Amino acid sequence: MMVKTKAIFLIAALGLSACSNAIGWRGDDTAAGAGAGAGLGANGAGLGAGVADPRSPAYFQQTVGDRVLFAVNDKTLNTEARTTLAAQAVWLSANPEYAITIEGHADEQGTREYNLALGAERANAARDYLISNGVAGNRIKVVSFGKERPLEICSDESCYAKNRRAVSVIAGGFTS
Amino acid sequence: MRQVLAGLMAGLMVLGTGSVVMAQSGPLRIEITDGVIEPLPIAVPNFVPDSPAATELAVNIARVVAEDLTGTGLFREIPSSAYISQVTNFDAPVQYADWKAINAQALVTGAVGVNGNRLTVRFLGHDIFAQGDLGEGLQFSGTTEGWRRMAHKVADAIYSRITGESGYFDSRVVYVSESGDKANRRKRLAVMDYDGANVQYLTDSASIVLAPRFSPTGDRVLYTSYETGFPQIHVLDIGQVQRRILSSDDGIMSFAPRFAPDGRTVVYSQSQGGNTDLFRMDISTGQRNRLTSAPSIETAPSFSPDGSQIVFESDRSGSQQLYVMSVNGGEARRISFGKEGRYGTPVWSPRGDLIAFTKQNKGRFHIGVMRTDGSEERLLTSSFLDEGPTWSPNGRVIMFARQSQGAAGRSTLYSVDITGRNLKPVRTPDGASDPAWSPLQ
């Protein structure tokens, strides 16, 4: 019964440190149109510029293409994914002030921890391809969200296909 | 307990040899592994209060005892409306004929005393056909606030005397409480009694939290949190309100932590350069050892109860399968050989005899059990998405998470016997996933 009282205090203590995690996992679903770039705003560094500006993160996200998709239970980059990543590498070379975080994701058809590992494999496959195309490794962070952050929420392949993704999220810069 | 039952059986022999009663009843005993089809009829009248102040608790405690016992699927409660005699004095002789007449095979009587915030519970189990006590009477004392725990202890004792196995009612479950819709799920750690009562939240919803596990003594919880924006292993001391990050290497994801039975070491997964392997860490020194070094995914470890072996999942063969290796790493042997399907989330039974797992096959998910060498696989459930089994402290019941299909999909907790019987939901205030059962308190 001691436990109960203390646990309540703990919540209060944790409340103070809320919102300290700044990773922009929601940044990836702004591509749908309205509010494009909104998810990137939190990272600052002049991300407000529009899609028309080829040096803008919004241009990277929507015109270059910020994501690659994967087959079921697979980490292999297909031709389309390699094309997208090659274009990402060109953009990153032309805009050296930016760093990226690659977020790996899985669809819901898998156990939680396996999907975390699978998301890590996917994000790293994208990372390795960018590095092989000349992007410095210290500009790229990777993180896996497994099946925790689905973009589409139906339970069939039309949604799953979009959820099996690695998304390159622009950060302000690797020194920030 | 065995001795008590042996005594009971000897008593039956003396009293009832050759009688009709004896032939019908035999010793009052449930063999859990048989998969009980006909639950044992039991009467749990309200406990007797020693003062008006104890009246409400006397009723509530008897209710929880009855719910614990009937919740196992092994017992059926006889409604009080059928009672012939009432129990108004705990010390008065039991009117066996009255209970036998309504086909009760077991009777639980109790007395509740309240003095300020001190609560005392005395109880006795009775074997109606043998006309004798089910073991000795016991007394529990504590605070009135802890009344549910005392009720669970009473039920554990009754369960134990009738099944010959240890109970599991006085236990807790740590889990991930889920709110918000599927596109914006919010998760926080919660702990509750095994039956869903007394839910307490251990973290807020600011960061994703995953897969908590109790320490062997139940005082600490290991879990994975994205508090830093990155999955890292955290340990939370429930009693002292302290938590810390166990692994904090920049750029290395760590997750799937599990305590060793000694409570001093942790085995977990570390993902570096996209490759996930198993590592072992000494909690106090932080010293780490690599246990696997394959280019495949190695995760979801679970210790054997004696701490000598680890079962884990790996896709080294091309698909997710279960393997067992020494606690020091080295050669692993594959134990899952089902012709089809993928196997994950293995969890070693606290009895050491079985390994529970999640199986995916043809678009369905199952919770199953197999012997530790992989033989005698049995699937206990089937649904759109069942995953993450955890064992009751006595190794007889499995709790897991079930997610419903579609955009409105929601995860809730269920429990099922290892026989596959008694599948039922565990009530939680919000959605729930990743349950982990505590040891018996």
PDB file of N, CA, C and O in Angstrom, chain A residues 43-47 57 92 95-101 138-141 169-176:
ATOM      1  N   ASN A  43      11.782  22.208 -35.086  1.00  0.00           N
ATOM      2  CA  ASN A  43      13.235  22.101 -35.146  1.00  0.00           C
ATOM      3  C   ASN A  43      13.905  23.414 -35.546  1.00  0.00           C
ATOM      4  O   ASN A  43      15.116  23.518 -35.576  1.00  0.00           O
ATOM      5  N   GLY A  44      13.125  24.410 -35.861  1.00  0.00           N
ATOM      6  CA  GLY A  44      13.664  25.726 -36.156  1.00  0.00           C
ATOM      7  C   GLY A  44      14.524  25.747 -37.410  1.00  0.00           C
ATOM      8  O   GLY A  44      14.264  25.044 -38.374  1.00  0.00           O
ATOM      9  N   ALA A  45      15.550  26.551 -37.382  1.00  0.00           N
ATOM     10  CA  ALA A  45      16.538  26.639 -38.464  1.00  0.00           C
ATOM     11  C   ALA A  45      15.915  26.976 -39.809  1.00  0.00           C
ATOM     12  O   ALA A  45      16.225  26.383 -40.837  1.00  0.00           O
ATOM     13  N   GLY A  46      15.039  27.910 -39.811  1.00  0.00           N
ATOM     14  CA  GLY A  46      14.535  28.435 -41.074  1.00  0.00           C
ATOM     15  C   GLY A  46      13.766  27.446 -41.902  1.00  0.00           C
ATOM     16  O   GLY A  46      13.860  27.435 -43.121  1.00  0.00           O
ATOM     17  N   LEU A  47      12.987  26.603 -41.269  1.00  0.00           N
ATOM     18  CA  LEU A  47      12.278  25.576 -41.989  1.00  0.00           C
ATOM     19  C   LEU A  47      10.947  26.095 -42.543  1.00  0.00           C
ATOM     20  O   LEU A  47      10.189  25.347 -43.117  1.00  0.00           O
ATOM     21  N   PRO A  57      13.470  22.570 -46.580  1.00  0.00           N
ATOM     22  CA  PRO A  57      13.108  21.225 -46.120  1.00  0.00           C
ATOM     23  C   PRO A  57      11.767  20.758 -46.693  1.00  0.00           C
ATOM     24  O   PRO A  57      11.586  19.560 -46.931  1.00  0.00           O
ATOM     25  N   LEU A  92      21.039  16.639 -50.061  1.00  0.00           N
ATOM     26  CA  LEU A  92      21.820  16.812 -48.826  1.00  0.00           C
ATOM     27  C   LEU A  92      23.225  17.332 -49.130  1.00  0.00           C
ATOM     28  O   LEU A  92      23.775  18.130 -48.372  1.00  0.00           O
ATOM     29  N   ASN A  95      22.893  20.951 -49.706  1.00  0.00           N
ATOM     30  CA  ASN A  95      22.434  21.701 -48.531  1.00  0.00           C
ATOM     31  C   ASN A  95      23.122  21.180 -47.272  1.00  0.00           C
ATOM     32  O   ASN A  95      22.510  20.572 -46.400  1.00  0.00           O
ATOM     33  N   PRO A  96      24.417  21.424 -47.194  1.00  0.00           N
ATOM     34  CA  PRO A  96      25.216  20.792 -46.135  1.00  0.00           C
ATOM     35  C   PRO A  96      24.888  21.295 -44.730  1.00  0.00           C
ATOM     36  O   PRO A  96      25.388  20.743 -43.755  1.00  0.00           O
ATOM     37  N   GLU A  97      24.069  22.355 -44.648  1.00  0.00           N
ATOM     38  CA  GLU A  97      23.754  22.852 -43.306  1.00  0.00           C
ATOM     39  C   GLU A  97      22.751  21.963 -42.579  1.00  0.00           C
ATOM     40  O   GLU A  97      22.504  22.124 -41.390  1.00  0.00           O
ATOM     41  N   TYR A  98      22.135  21.028 -43.300  1.00  0.00           N
ATOM     42  CA  TYR A  98      21.115  20.183 -42.678  1.00  0.00           C
ATOM     43  C   TYR A  98      21.648  18.796 -42.321  1.00  0.00           C
ATOM     44  O   TYR A  98      22.454  18.223 -43.037  1.00  0.00           O
ATOM     45  N   ALA A  99      21.125  18.306 -41.216  1.00  0.00           N
ATOM     46  CA  ALA A  99      21.326  16.898 -40.856  1.00  0.00           C
ATOM     47  C   ALA A  99      19.955  16.217 -40.916  1.00  0.00           C
ATOM     48  O   ALA A  99      18.932  16.886 -41.010  1.00  0.00           O
ATOM     49  N   ILE A 100      19.965  14.917 -40.920  1.00  0.00           N
ATOM     50  CA  ILE A 100      18.685  14.208 -40.949  1.00  0.00           C
ATOM     51  C   ILE A 100      18.638  13.106 -39.887  1.00  0.00           C
ATOM     52  O   ILE A 100      19.671  12.604 -39.442  1.00  0.00           O
ATOM     53  N   THR A 101      17.408  12.784 -39.521  1.00  0.00           N
ATOM     54  CA  THR A 101      17.154  11.582 -38.726  1.00  0.00           C
ATOM     55  C   THR A 101      16.306  10.668 -39.588  1.00  0.00           C
ATOM     56  O   THR A 101      15.251  11.079 -40.073  1.00  0.00           O
ATOM     57  N   ASN A 138      28.073  11.365 -40.172  1.00  0.00           N
ATOM     58  CA  ASN A 138      27.754  12.134 -38.966  1.00  0.00           C
ATOM     59  C   ASN A 138      26.611  13.122 -39.165  1.00  0.00           C
ATOM     60  O   ASN A 138      26.240  13.840 -38.249  1.00  0.00           O
ATOM     61  N   ARG A 139      26.081  13.151 -40.386  1.00  0.00           N
ATOM     62  CA  ARG A 139      24.882  13.980 -40.605  1.00  0.00           C
ATOM     63  C   ARG A 139      23.605  13.154 -40.477  1.00  0.00           C
ATOM     64  O   ARG A 139      22.508  13.688 -40.630  1.00  0.00           O
ATOM     65  N   ILE A 140      23.741  11.869 -40.228  1.00  0.00           N
ATOM     66  CA  ILE A 140      22.573  10.992 -40.243  1.00  0.00           C
ATOM     67  C   ILE A 140      22.415  10.263 -38.910  1.00  0.00           C
ATOM     68  O   ILE A 140      23.333   9.566 -38.461  1.00  0.00           O
ATOM     69  N   LYS A 141      21.275  10.460 -38.306  1.00  0.00           N
ATOM     70  CA  LYS A 141      20.913   9.637 -37.150  1.00  0.00           C
ATOM     71  C   LYS A 141      19.829   8.678 -37.578  1.00  0.00           C
ATOM     72  O   LYS A 141      19.051   8.983 -38.472  1.00  0.00           O
ATOM     73  N   VAL A 169      13.909  12.665 -41.944  1.00  0.00           N
ATOM     74  CA  VAL A 169      13.368  13.892 -41.350  1.00  0.00           C
ATOM     75  C   VAL A 169      14.505  14.901 -41.210  1.00  0.00           C
ATOM     76  O   VAL A 169      15.539  14.609 -40.598  1.00  0.00           O
ATOM     77  N   ILE A 170      14.279  16.081 -41.798  1.00  0.00           N
ATOM     78  CA  ILE A 170      15.323  17.112 -41.747  1.00  0.00           C
ATOM     79  C   ILE A 170      15.412  17.725 -40.360  1.00  0.00           C
ATOM     80  O   ILE A 170      14.409  18.118 -39.781  1.00  0.00           O
ATOM     81  N   ALA A 171      16.618  17.755 -39.841  1.00  0.00           N
ATOM     82  CA  ALA A 171      16.852  18.440 -38.570  1.00  0.00           C
ATOM     83  C   ALA A 171      17.584  19.738 -38.865  1.00  0.00           C
ATOM     84  O   ALA A 171      18.065  19.956 -39.984  1.00  0.00           O
ATOM     85  N   GLY A 172      17.675  20.591 -37.907  1.00  0.00           N
ATOM     86  CA  GLY A 172      18.273  21.912 -38.117  1.00  0.00           C
ATOM     87  C   GLY A 172      19.715  21.832 -38.567  1.00  0.00           C
ATOM     88  O   GLY A 172      20.172  22.614 -39.385  1.00  0.00           O
ATOM     89  N   GLY A 173      20.446  20.906 -38.072  1.00  0.00           N
ATOM     90  CA  GLY A 173      21.857  20.793 -38.435  1.00  0.00           C
ATOM     91  C   GLY A 173      22.544  19.903 -37.447  1.00  0.00           C
ATOM     92  O   GLY A 173      22.065  19.732 -36.331  1.00  0.00           O
ATOM     93  N   PHE A 174      23.652  19.317 -37.870  1.00  0.00           N
ATOM     94  CA  PHE A 174      24.243  18.314 -36.997  1.00  0.00           C
ATOM     95  C   PHE A 174      24.979  18.907 -35.812  1.00  0.00           C
ATOM     96  O   PHE A 174      25.459  18.212 -34.954  1.00  0.00           O
ATOM     97  N   THR A 175      25.076  20.245 -35.786  1.00  0.00           N
ATOM     98  CA  THR A 175      25.685  20.841 -34.605  1.00  0.00           C
ATOM     99  C   THR A 175      24.611  21.331 -33.631  1.00  0.00           C
ATOM    100  O   THR A 175      24.912  21.709 -32.522  1.00  0.00           O
ATOM    101  N   SER A 176      23.354  21.328 -34.089  1.00  0.00           N
ATOM    102  CA  SER A 176      22.306  21.870 -33.228  1.00  0.00           C
ATOM    103  C   SER A 176      21.794  20.804 -32.267  1.00  0.00           C
ATOM    104  O   SER A 176      21.983  19.628 -32.478  1.00  0.00           O
TER     105      SER A 176
END
